[in-house]
Amino acid sequence: MAAIEEERAAESSVSQTLAWSRATVDPALRAAVDTLSGSTRRVIGYHFGWCDQHGHPIATPAGKAVRPALALLAATATGGTAAVATPAAAAVELVHNFSLLHDDVMDGDTNRRHRPTAWSVFGLGPAILAGDALLTLALDVLAASGNPTAQEGVRMVSAAVQDLVAGQSSDMAFEERRDVGVEECVSMARRKTAALLGCSCALGASFAGASPERVEHLRAFGDHLGLAFQFADDLLGIWGDSQTTGKPVHSDLRNRKKSLPVVAALASDTDAGRELAAFYTDERPLDEADVVRAAQLVDNAGGRAWAQSQADELLAQALQHLQAAEPAPEPAAELTALAHLAVRRDH
């Protein structure tokens, strides 16, 4: 009972942190988006949940604001203020949503945050252009911030975007390949997911005037956390509760996605791995019995246990880097709680 109460308290604390992050960064996001032309502004406002498809103001969930929270907390952890780091927090959230708009187009997804995706409402072209606009806005927000490290910040974000694009490119290429290796799958996840989380932490610390050593430790914290998060997310994609994930159980297997546990199972040189490979090379649609069996095979081949152990190890390494950055106690506790909740979700 005590453990359950502690877990609930931690979740409540993280929820408060994320709500604070959203409230802090939203005015800067809105101010940036307001500089755009009417049609693009409407697409972006719809995507963020600020308005309906006709431009009428509404209030719907706009995402968890994890990346802005990392930037803001990294700044306060190294002696800065949230106000100083707000342009950094806004920039990483703009980049993240640029990637979401483009991902939805590339994946053909028709729902995000329990609403039709922007491209499915406004069309492919407007959604792609809206994503492009968010990316340029991110760089503009940093350049206009007046922070002494703004120029270096622009380079940090540009490098993270290059990693993100390379990771997405690899992920798409994996869909057409049968021989995806474990190391290249991990490398893809590190670029696609971890790079921007690492950038968020480094950028916040840099805007706070932290030393290069502290900036790099916080970048490593975000990098390791981001990769751990991807391992946890891939586990949820197979065994997660649909109420938690917003997707049907076994959805990644039904789509024959080469996620980290699956790739590890396929490379295991076990009978279960070979049987799983037959599911992935068979072009017929998989029914419910097939995906239940596939999930069992991933587990039997060791993919589930390996992915969980990797997530746990990466979380431990992330927290070591956080402590090495010598953070202030309160933001350090908030970063630690955020990291634990992001990685140790119900799966």
mmCIF file of C-alpha atoms in Angstrom:
data_model
loop_
_atom_site.group_PDB
_atom_site.id
_atom_site.type_symbol
_atom_site.label_atom_id
_atom_site.label_comp_id
_atom_site.label_asym_id
_atom_site.label_seq_id
_atom_site.Cartn_x
_atom_site.Cartn_y
_atom_site.Cartn_z
ATOM 1 C CA MET A 1 0.000 0.000 0.000
ATOM 2 C CA ALA A 2 2.817 2.419 0.888
ATOM 3 C CA ALA A 3 4.502 1.778 -2.478
ATOM 4 C CA ILE A 4 1.266 2.560 -4.307
ATOM 5 C CA GLU A 5 0.874 5.808 -2.370
ATOM 6 C CA GLU A 6 4.476 6.786 -3.166
ATOM 7 C CA GLU A 7 3.895 6.084 -6.856
ATOM 8 C CA ARG A 8 0.743 8.193 -6.880
ATOM 9 C CA ALA A 9 2.565 11.037 -5.133
ATOM 10 C CA ALA A 10 5.351 10.874 -7.717
ATOM 11 C CA GLU A 11 2.848 10.944 -10.577
ATOM 12 C CA SER A 12 1.110 13.938 -9.009
ATOM 13 C CA SER A 13 4.421 15.754 -8.628
ATOM 14 C CA VAL A 14 5.360 15.127 -12.252
ATOM 15 C CA SER A 15 1.907 16.226 -13.415
ATOM 16 C CA GLN A 16 2.379 19.504 -11.552
ATOM 17 C CA THR A 17 5.821 19.948 -13.117
ATOM 18 C CA LEU A 18 4.482 19.375 -16.617
ATOM 19 C CA ALA A 19 1.527 21.709 -16.008
ATOM 20 C CA TRP A 20 3.990 24.393 -14.874
ATOM 21 C CA SER A 21 6.088 23.784 -17.976
ATOM 22 C CA ARG A 22 3.064 24.101 -20.263
ATOM 23 C CA ALA A 23 1.871 27.292 -18.544
ATOM 24 C CA THR A 24 5.358 28.801 -18.748
ATOM 25 C CA VAL A 25 6.035 28.035 -22.405
ATOM 26 C CA ASP A 26 2.586 28.518 -23.963
ATOM 27 C CA PRO A 27 2.663 32.361 -24.073
ATOM 28 C CA ALA A 28 6.006 32.245 -25.917
ATOM 29 C CA LEU A 29 4.662 29.636 -28.344
ATOM 30 C CA ARG A 30 1.546 31.677 -29.071
ATOM 31 C CA ALA A 31 3.568 34.858 -29.559
ATOM 32 C CA ALA A 32 5.823 33.103 -32.059
ATOM 33 C CA VAL A 33 2.951 31.514 -33.979
ATOM 34 C CA ASP A 34 1.109 34.856 -34.091
ATOM 35 C CA THR A 35 3.858 36.196 -36.380
ATOM 36 C CA LEU A 36 2.823 33.777 -39.143
ATOM 37 C CA SER A 37 0.344 34.271 -41.963
ATOM 38 C CA GLY A 38 -3.325 33.529 -41.289
ATOM 39 C CA SER A 39 -3.646 30.202 -43.094
ATOM 40 C CA THR A 40 -0.483 28.685 -41.621
ATOM 41 C CA ARG A 41 -1.314 30.093 -38.188
ATOM 42 C CA ARG A 42 -4.686 28.347 -38.300
ATOM 43 C CA VAL A 43 -3.169 24.947 -39.155
ATOM 44 C CA ILE A 44 -0.654 25.283 -36.326
ATOM 45 C CA GLY A 45 -3.251 26.565 -33.874
ATOM 46 C CA TYR A 46 -5.404 23.551 -34.686
ATOM 47 C CA HIS A 47 -2.441 21.190 -34.249
ATOM 48 C CA PHE A 48 -1.621 22.693 -30.833
ATOM 49 C CA GLY A 49 -5.260 22.452 -29.768
ATOM 50 C CA TRP A 50 -5.759 26.212 -29.507
ATOM 51 C CA CYS A 51 -8.539 26.425 -32.093
ATOM 52 C CA ASP A 52 -10.863 24.296 -34.198
ATOM 53 C CA GLN A 53 -10.440 23.852 -37.943
ATOM 54 C CA HIS A 54 -12.275 27.132 -38.570
ATOM 55 C CA GLY A 55 -9.968 29.100 -36.291
ATOM 56 C CA HIS A 56 -12.431 29.435 -33.396
ATOM 57 C CA PRO A 57 -10.655 29.313 -30.013
ATOM 58 C CA ILE A 58 -11.021 26.082 -28.038
ATOM 59 C CA ALA A 59 -9.042 24.331 -25.304
ATOM 60 C CA THR A 60 -7.882 20.772 -25.906
ATOM 61 C CA PRO A 61 -4.790 18.863 -24.664
ATOM 62 C CA ALA A 62 -1.612 20.087 -26.381
ATOM 63 C CA GLY A 63 0.833 17.369 -25.333
ATOM 64 C CA LYS A 64 2.796 16.810 -22.138
ATOM 65 C CA ALA A 65 5.487 19.505 -22.708
ATOM 66 C CA VAL A 66 8.252 17.128 -21.581
ATOM 67 C CA ARG A 67 10.956 18.798 -23.688
ATOM 68 C CA PRO A 68 10.194 22.311 -22.455
ATOM 69 C CA ALA A 69 10.139 20.941 -18.896
ATOM 70 C CA LEU A 70 13.622 19.495 -19.391
ATOM 71 C CA ALA A 71 14.926 22.826 -20.702
ATOM 72 C CA LEU A 72 13.370 24.838 -17.874
ATOM 73 C CA LEU A 73 14.485 22.428 -15.154
ATOM 74 C CA ALA A 74 18.011 22.172 -16.581
ATOM 75 C CA ALA A 75 18.219 25.960 -16.357
ATOM 76 C CA THR A 76 16.984 26.157 -12.765
ATOM 77 C CA ALA A 77 19.170 23.185 -11.820
ATOM 78 C CA THR A 78 22.268 25.135 -12.886
ATOM 79 C CA GLY A 79 21.485 28.446 -11.233
ATOM 80 C CA GLY A 80 19.325 30.111 -13.888
ATOM 81 C CA THR A 81 15.656 31.021 -13.975
ATOM 82 C CA ALA A 82 12.734 29.670 -15.937
ATOM 83 C CA ALA A 83 12.291 33.097 -17.542
ATOM 84 C CA VAL A 84 15.829 33.066 -18.929
ATOM 85 C CA ALA A 85 15.303 29.589 -20.413
ATOM 86 C CA THR A 86 11.803 30.156 -21.797
ATOM 87 C CA PRO A 87 13.051 30.868 -25.367
ATOM 88 C CA ALA A 88 15.018 27.596 -25.230
ATOM 89 C CA ALA A 89 11.946 25.743 -23.967
ATOM 90 C CA ALA A 90 9.779 27.264 -26.698
ATOM 91 C CA ALA A 91 12.315 26.383 -29.374
ATOM 92 C CA VAL A 92 12.503 22.683 -28.494
ATOM 93 C CA GLU A 93 8.694 22.449 -28.315
ATOM 94 C CA LEU A 94 8.414 24.091 -31.750
ATOM 95 C CA VAL A 95 10.932 21.602 -33.170
ATOM 96 C CA HIS A 96 9.096 18.680 -31.567
ATOM 97 C CA ASN A 97 5.809 19.749 -33.128
ATOM 98 C CA PHE A 98 7.481 20.291 -36.500
ATOM 99 C CA SER A 99 8.468 16.621 -36.328
ATOM 100 C CA LEU A 100 4.963 15.538 -35.276
ATOM 101 C CA LEU A 101 3.296 17.330 -38.192
ATOM 102 C CA HIS A 102 5.699 15.716 -40.656
ATOM 103 C CA ASP A 103 5.559 12.288 -38.978
ATOM 104 C CA ASP A 104 1.772 12.238 -39.250
ATOM 105 C CA VAL A 105 2.039 12.906 -42.975
ATOM 106 C CA MET A 106 4.725 10.270 -43.550
ATOM 107 C CA ASP A 107 2.983 7.632 -41.439
ATOM 108 C CA GLY A 108 -0.502 8.429 -42.743
ATOM 109 C CA ASP A 109 -1.782 8.758 -39.168
ATOM 110 C CA THR A 110 -5.278 10.208 -38.980
ATOM 111 C CA ASN A 111 -5.486 10.827 -35.226
ATOM 112 C CA ARG A 112 -3.289 12.608 -32.687
ATOM 113 C CA ARG A 113 -4.255 13.616 -29.156
ATOM 114 C CA HIS A 114 -7.743 12.202 -29.767
ATOM 115 C CA ARG A 115 -8.398 14.560 -32.722
ATOM 116 C CA PRO A 116 -8.000 14.240 -36.502
ATOM 117 C CA THR A 117 -4.443 15.098 -37.526
ATOM 118 C CA ALA A 118 -3.729 18.432 -39.203
ATOM 119 C CA TRP A 119 -3.016 16.919 -42.622
ATOM 120 C CA SER A 120 -6.278 14.942 -42.568
ATOM 121 C CA VAL A 121 -8.189 18.180 -41.923
ATOM 122 C CA PHE A 122 -6.276 20.735 -44.015
ATOM 123 C CA GLY A 123 -4.460 18.561 -46.572
ATOM 124 C CA LEU A 124 -0.899 17.330 -47.044
ATOM 125 C CA GLY A 125 0.609 20.542 -48.384
ATOM 126 C CA PRO A 126 -0.656 22.881 -45.641
ATOM 127 C CA ALA A 127 0.433 20.448 -42.909
ATOM 128 C CA ILE A 128 3.944 20.083 -44.371
ATOM 129 C CA LEU A 129 4.290 23.857 -44.711
ATOM 130 C CA ALA A 130 3.062 24.341 -41.151
ATOM 131 C CA GLY A 131 5.787 21.986 -39.955
ATOM 132 C CA ASP A 132 8.369 23.906 -41.969
ATOM 133 C CA ALA A 133 7.149 27.142 -40.387
ATOM 134 C CA LEU A 134 7.543 25.713 -36.870
ATOM 135 C CA LEU A 135 11.133 24.719 -37.575
ATOM 136 C CA THR A 136 12.075 28.189 -38.802
ATOM 137 C CA LEU A 137 10.229 29.743 -35.854
ATOM 138 C CA ALA A 138 12.324 27.678 -33.425
ATOM 139 C CA LEU A 139 15.540 29.139 -34.810
ATOM 140 C CA ASP A 140 14.041 32.628 -34.916
ATOM 141 C CA VAL A 141 12.970 32.439 -31.260
ATOM 142 C CA LEU A 142 16.507 31.516 -30.244
ATOM 143 C CA ALA A 143 18.142 34.190 -32.420
ATOM 144 C CA ALA A 144 15.804 36.897 -31.089
ATOM 145 C CA SER A 145 16.208 35.906 -27.430
ATOM 146 C CA GLY A 146 19.168 38.177 -26.736
ATOM 147 C CA ASN A 147 20.788 35.421 -24.688
ATOM 148 C CA PRO A 148 24.619 35.464 -24.887
ATOM 149 C CA THR A 149 24.595 31.804 -25.966
ATOM 150 C CA ALA A 150 21.837 32.199 -28.569
ATOM 151 C CA GLN A 151 24.138 31.571 -31.530
ATOM 152 C CA GLU A 152 25.444 28.373 -29.971
ATOM 153 C CA GLY A 153 21.835 27.461 -29.194
ATOM 154 C CA VAL A 154 20.911 27.735 -32.856
ATOM 155 C CA ARG A 155 23.743 25.346 -33.674
ATOM 156 C CA MET A 156 22.591 22.921 -30.962
ATOM 157 C CA VAL A 157 19.054 22.839 -32.323
ATOM 158 C CA SER A 158 20.245 22.530 -35.923
ATOM 159 C CA ALA A 159 22.411 19.536 -34.978
ATOM 160 C CA ALA A 160 19.513 17.907 -33.117
ATOM 161 C CA VAL A 161 17.229 18.371 -36.123
ATOM 162 C CA GLN A 162 19.830 16.783 -38.396
ATOM 163 C CA ASP A 163 19.954 13.792 -36.042
ATOM 164 C CA LEU A 164 16.164 13.631 -35.895
ATOM 165 C CA VAL A 165 15.877 13.637 -39.688
ATOM 166 C CA ALA A 166 18.564 10.965 -40.028
ATOM 167 C CA GLY A 167 16.790 8.817 -37.443
ATOM 168 C CA GLN A 168 13.440 9.187 -39.164
ATOM 169 C CA SER A 169 15.039 8.321 -42.504
ATOM 170 C CA SER A 170 16.515 5.139 -41.030
ATOM 171 C CA ASP A 171 13.209 4.230 -39.416
ATOM 172 C CA MET A 172 11.429 4.502 -42.765
ATOM 173 C CA ALA A 173 14.148 2.481 -44.497
ATOM 174 C CA PHE A 174 13.782 -0.295 -41.896
ATOM 175 C CA GLU A 175 10.184 -0.833 -43.018
ATOM 176 C CA GLU A 176 11.468 -2.083 -46.386
ATOM 177 C CA ARG A 177 14.302 -4.225 -45.009
ATOM 178 C CA ARG A 178 14.385 -7.719 -43.517
ATOM 179 C CA ASP A 179 17.882 -7.576 -42.009
ATOM 180 C CA VAL A 180 17.781 -4.765 -39.453
ATOM 181 C CA GLY A 181 20.494 -5.197 -36.812
ATOM 182 C CA VAL A 182 20.166 -4.400 -33.121
ATOM 183 C CA GLU A 183 22.952 -1.789 -33.082
ATOM 184 C CA GLU A 184 21.584 0.137 -36.051
ATOM 185 C CA CYS A 185 18.101 0.042 -34.530
ATOM 186 C CA VAL A 186 19.482 1.509 -31.281
ATOM 187 C CA SER A 187 21.380 4.126 -33.288
ATOM 188 C CA MET A 188 18.163 5.063 -35.099
ATOM 189 C CA ALA A 189 16.310 5.491 -31.794
ATOM 190 C CA ARG A 190 19.143 7.534 -30.332
ATOM 191 C CA ARG A 191 18.908 9.977 -33.242
ATOM 192 C CA LYS A 192 15.154 10.041 -33.697
ATOM 193 C CA THR A 193 14.151 10.307 -30.028
ATOM 194 C CA ALA A 194 17.126 10.922 -27.750
ATOM 195 C CA ALA A 195 18.847 13.741 -29.650
ATOM 196 C CA LEU A 196 16.121 16.320 -29.037
ATOM 197 C CA LEU A 197 15.772 15.413 -25.348
ATOM 198 C CA GLY A 198 19.522 15.801 -24.924
ATOM 199 C CA CYS A 199 19.389 19.099 -26.793
ATOM 200 C CA SER A 200 16.534 20.303 -24.540
ATOM 201 C CA CYS A 201 18.616 19.770 -21.402
ATOM 202 C CA ALA A 202 21.805 21.227 -22.881
ATOM 203 C CA LEU A 203 20.013 24.249 -24.284
ATOM 204 C CA GLY A 204 18.328 25.092 -20.981
ATOM 205 C CA ALA A 205 21.602 24.815 -19.084
ATOM 206 C CA SER A 206 23.447 26.839 -21.716
ATOM 207 C CA PHE A 207 20.883 29.658 -21.574
ATOM 208 C CA ALA A 208 21.341 29.677 -17.774
ATOM 209 C CA GLY A 209 25.077 30.290 -18.228
ATOM 210 C CA ALA A 210 26.197 26.873 -16.976
ATOM 211 C CA SER A 211 29.772 25.728 -17.530
ATOM 212 C CA PRO A 212 30.493 23.529 -20.566
ATOM 213 C CA GLU A 213 31.025 20.536 -18.275
ATOM 214 C CA ARG A 214 27.614 20.909 -16.637
ATOM 215 C CA VAL A 215 25.975 21.480 -20.026
ATOM 216 C CA GLU A 216 27.458 18.258 -21.371
ATOM 217 C CA HIS A 217 26.452 16.218 -18.314
ATOM 218 C CA LEU A 218 22.890 17.461 -18.689
ATOM 219 C CA ARG A 219 22.975 16.693 -22.405
ATOM 220 C CA ALA A 220 24.082 13.146 -21.553
ATOM 221 C CA PHE A 221 21.269 12.928 -18.991
ATOM 222 C CA GLY A 222 18.746 13.839 -21.711
ATOM 223 C CA ASP A 223 20.346 11.542 -24.288
ATOM 224 C CA HIS A 224 20.247 8.511 -21.997
ATOM 225 C CA LEU A 225 16.755 9.368 -20.792
ATOM 226 C CA GLY A 226 15.526 9.744 -24.377
ATOM 227 C CA LEU A 227 16.850 6.340 -25.401
ATOM 228 C CA ALA A 228 15.457 4.742 -22.235
ATOM 229 C CA PHE A 229 12.120 6.359 -23.025
ATOM 230 C CA GLN A 230 12.168 4.818 -26.514
ATOM 231 C CA PHE A 231 12.813 1.349 -25.098
ATOM 232 C CA ALA A 232 9.902 1.838 -22.683
ATOM 233 C CA ASP A 233 7.695 3.185 -25.450
ATOM 234 C CA ASP A 234 8.460 0.197 -27.675
ATOM 235 C CA LEU A 235 7.503 -2.137 -24.846
ATOM 236 C CA LEU A 236 4.223 -0.262 -24.490
ATOM 237 C CA GLY A 237 3.695 -0.564 -28.243
ATOM 238 C CA ILE A 238 3.439 -4.338 -27.793
ATOM 239 C CA TRP A 239 2.223 -4.950 -24.243
ATOM 240 C CA GLY A 240 0.863 -1.589 -23.138
ATOM 241 C CA ASP A 241 -2.672 -0.943 -21.970
ATOM 242 C CA SER A 242 -4.623 0.794 -24.739
ATOM 243 C CA GLN A 243 -5.968 3.258 -22.137
ATOM 244 C CA THR A 244 -2.373 4.326 -21.473
ATOM 245 C CA THR A 245 -1.048 4.302 -25.028
ATOM 246 C CA GLY A 246 -4.121 5.449 -26.934
ATOM 247 C CA LYS A 247 -3.432 2.632 -29.401
ATOM 248 C CA PRO A 248 -4.862 -0.922 -29.630
ATOM 249 C CA VAL A 249 -2.959 -3.637 -27.762
ATOM 250 C CA HIS A 250 -0.218 -5.182 -29.947
ATOM 251 C CA SER A 251 -0.584 -2.322 -32.446
ATOM 252 C CA ASP A 252 3.143 -2.273 -33.317
ATOM 253 C CA LEU A 253 3.088 -5.978 -34.094
ATOM 254 C CA ARG A 254 -0.055 -5.677 -36.176
ATOM 255 C CA ASN A 255 1.777 -3.031 -38.248
ATOM 256 C CA ARG A 256 4.912 -5.240 -38.347
ATOM 257 C CA LYS A 257 6.934 -2.391 -36.870
ATOM 258 C CA LYS A 258 10.605 -3.244 -36.297
ATOM 259 C CA SER A 259 10.756 -1.849 -32.779
ATOM 260 C CA LEU A 260 13.658 -2.495 -30.415
ATOM 261 C CA PRO A 261 12.237 -5.614 -28.675
ATOM 262 C CA VAL A 262 11.237 -7.078 -32.044
ATOM 263 C CA VAL A 263 14.644 -6.514 -33.640
ATOM 264 C CA ALA A 264 16.348 -8.090 -30.618
ATOM 265 C CA ALA A 265 14.036 -11.099 -30.875
ATOM 266 C CA LEU A 266 14.618 -11.445 -34.623
ATOM 267 C CA ALA A 267 18.388 -11.373 -34.059
ATOM 268 C CA SER A 268 18.274 -13.887 -31.184
ATOM 269 C CA ASP A 269 18.978 -17.003 -33.293
ATOM 270 C CA THR A 270 16.284 -18.874 -31.366
ATOM 271 C CA ASP A 271 13.358 -20.979 -32.516
ATOM 272 C CA ALA A 272 11.016 -18.247 -31.295
ATOM 273 C CA GLY A 273 12.960 -15.631 -33.236
ATOM 274 C CA ARG A 274 12.798 -17.678 -36.418
ATOM 275 C CA GLU A 275 9.053 -18.204 -36.026
ATOM 276 C CA LEU A 276 8.632 -14.466 -35.452
ATOM 277 C CA ALA A 277 10.580 -13.775 -38.649
ATOM 278 C CA ALA A 278 7.986 -15.802 -40.553
ATOM 279 C CA PHE A 279 5.265 -13.464 -39.277
ATOM 280 C CA TYR A 280 7.264 -10.431 -40.421
ATOM 281 C CA THR A 281 7.919 -11.782 -43.924
ATOM 282 C CA ASP A 282 4.357 -13.009 -44.491
ATOM 283 C CA GLU A 283 2.460 -10.325 -46.402
ATOM 284 C CA ARG A 284 -1.035 -11.357 -45.323
ATOM 285 C CA PRO A 285 -2.832 -9.207 -42.696
ATOM 286 C CA LEU A 286 -2.305 -10.455 -39.159
ATOM 287 C CA ASP A 287 -5.412 -11.390 -37.165
ATOM 288 C CA GLU A 288 -5.767 -11.209 -33.385
ATOM 289 C CA ALA A 289 -4.462 -14.728 -32.827
ATOM 290 C CA ASP A 290 -1.410 -13.932 -34.947
ATOM 291 C CA VAL A 291 -0.439 -10.801 -32.984
ATOM 292 C CA VAL A 292 -0.989 -12.546 -29.639
ATOM 293 C CA ARG A 293 1.337 -15.307 -30.812
ATOM 294 C CA ALA A 294 3.862 -12.779 -32.140
ATOM 295 C CA ALA A 295 3.943 -10.997 -28.771
ATOM 296 C CA GLN A 296 4.585 -14.338 -27.062
ATOM 297 C CA LEU A 297 7.410 -15.063 -29.506
ATOM 298 C CA VAL A 298 9.093 -11.700 -28.845
ATOM 299 C CA ASP A 299 8.928 -12.526 -25.137
ATOM 300 C CA ASN A 300 10.174 -16.114 -25.592
ATOM 301 C CA ALA A 301 13.077 -14.934 -27.760
ATOM 302 C CA GLY A 302 14.226 -12.583 -25.001
ATOM 303 C CA GLY A 303 13.241 -9.314 -26.679
ATOM 304 C CA ARG A 304 11.031 -8.135 -23.846
ATOM 305 C CA ALA A 305 13.521 -8.821 -21.048
ATOM 306 C CA TRP A 306 16.390 -7.293 -23.037
ATOM 307 C CA ALA A 307 14.458 -4.098 -23.778
ATOM 308 C CA GLN A 308 13.421 -3.720 -20.140
ATOM 309 C CA SER A 309 16.991 -4.244 -18.908
ATOM 310 C CA GLN A 310 18.277 -1.690 -21.416
ATOM 311 C CA ALA A 311 15.685 0.863 -20.281
ATOM 312 C CA ASP A 312 16.648 0.326 -16.627
ATOM 313 C CA GLU A 313 20.372 0.591 -17.339
ATOM 314 C CA LEU A 314 19.973 3.724 -19.432
ATOM 315 C CA LEU A 315 17.864 5.324 -16.704
ATOM 316 C CA ALA A 316 20.587 4.588 -14.154
ATOM 317 C CA GLN A 317 23.233 6.114 -16.444
ATOM 318 C CA ALA A 318 21.040 9.174 -17.040
ATOM 319 C CA LEU A 319 20.711 9.779 -13.300
ATOM 320 C CA GLN A 320 24.471 9.417 -12.839
ATOM 321 C CA HIS A 321 25.035 12.200 -15.377
ATOM 322 C CA LEU A 322 22.396 14.320 -13.660
ATOM 323 C CA GLN A 323 24.235 14.052 -10.345
ATOM 324 C CA ALA A 324 27.561 14.782 -12.048
ATOM 325 C CA ALA A 325 26.107 18.115 -13.214
ATOM 326 C CA GLU A 326 25.835 19.127 -9.521
ATOM 327 C CA PRO A 327 22.239 20.327 -9.836
ATOM 328 C CA ALA A 328 20.304 22.334 -7.281
ATOM 329 C CA PRO A 329 18.289 19.960 -5.062
ATOM 330 C CA GLU A 330 14.701 20.896 -5.968
ATOM 331 C CA PRO A 331 14.993 20.836 -9.799
ATOM 332 C CA ALA A 332 17.186 17.723 -9.481
ATOM 333 C CA ALA A 333 14.357 15.979 -7.626
ATOM 334 C CA GLU A 334 11.874 17.073 -10.293
ATOM 335 C CA LEU A 335 14.130 15.845 -13.110
ATOM 336 C CA THR A 336 14.616 12.525 -11.300
ATOM 337 C CA ALA A 337 10.870 12.033 -10.817
ATOM 338 C CA LEU A 338 10.213 12.941 -14.457
ATOM 339 C CA ALA A 339 12.848 10.452 -15.619
ATOM 340 C CA HIS A 340 11.458 7.613 -13.496
ATOM 341 C CA LEU A 341 7.892 8.180 -14.662
ATOM 342 C CA ALA A 342 8.919 8.458 -18.339
ATOM 343 C CA VAL A 343 10.746 5.135 -18.305
ATOM 344 C CA ARG A 344 8.978 2.981 -15.723
ATOM 345 C CA ARG A 345 5.484 3.096 -17.138
ATOM 346 C CA ASP A 346 2.941 0.267 -16.940
ATOM 347 C CA HIS A 347 3.917 -2.430 -19.398
#
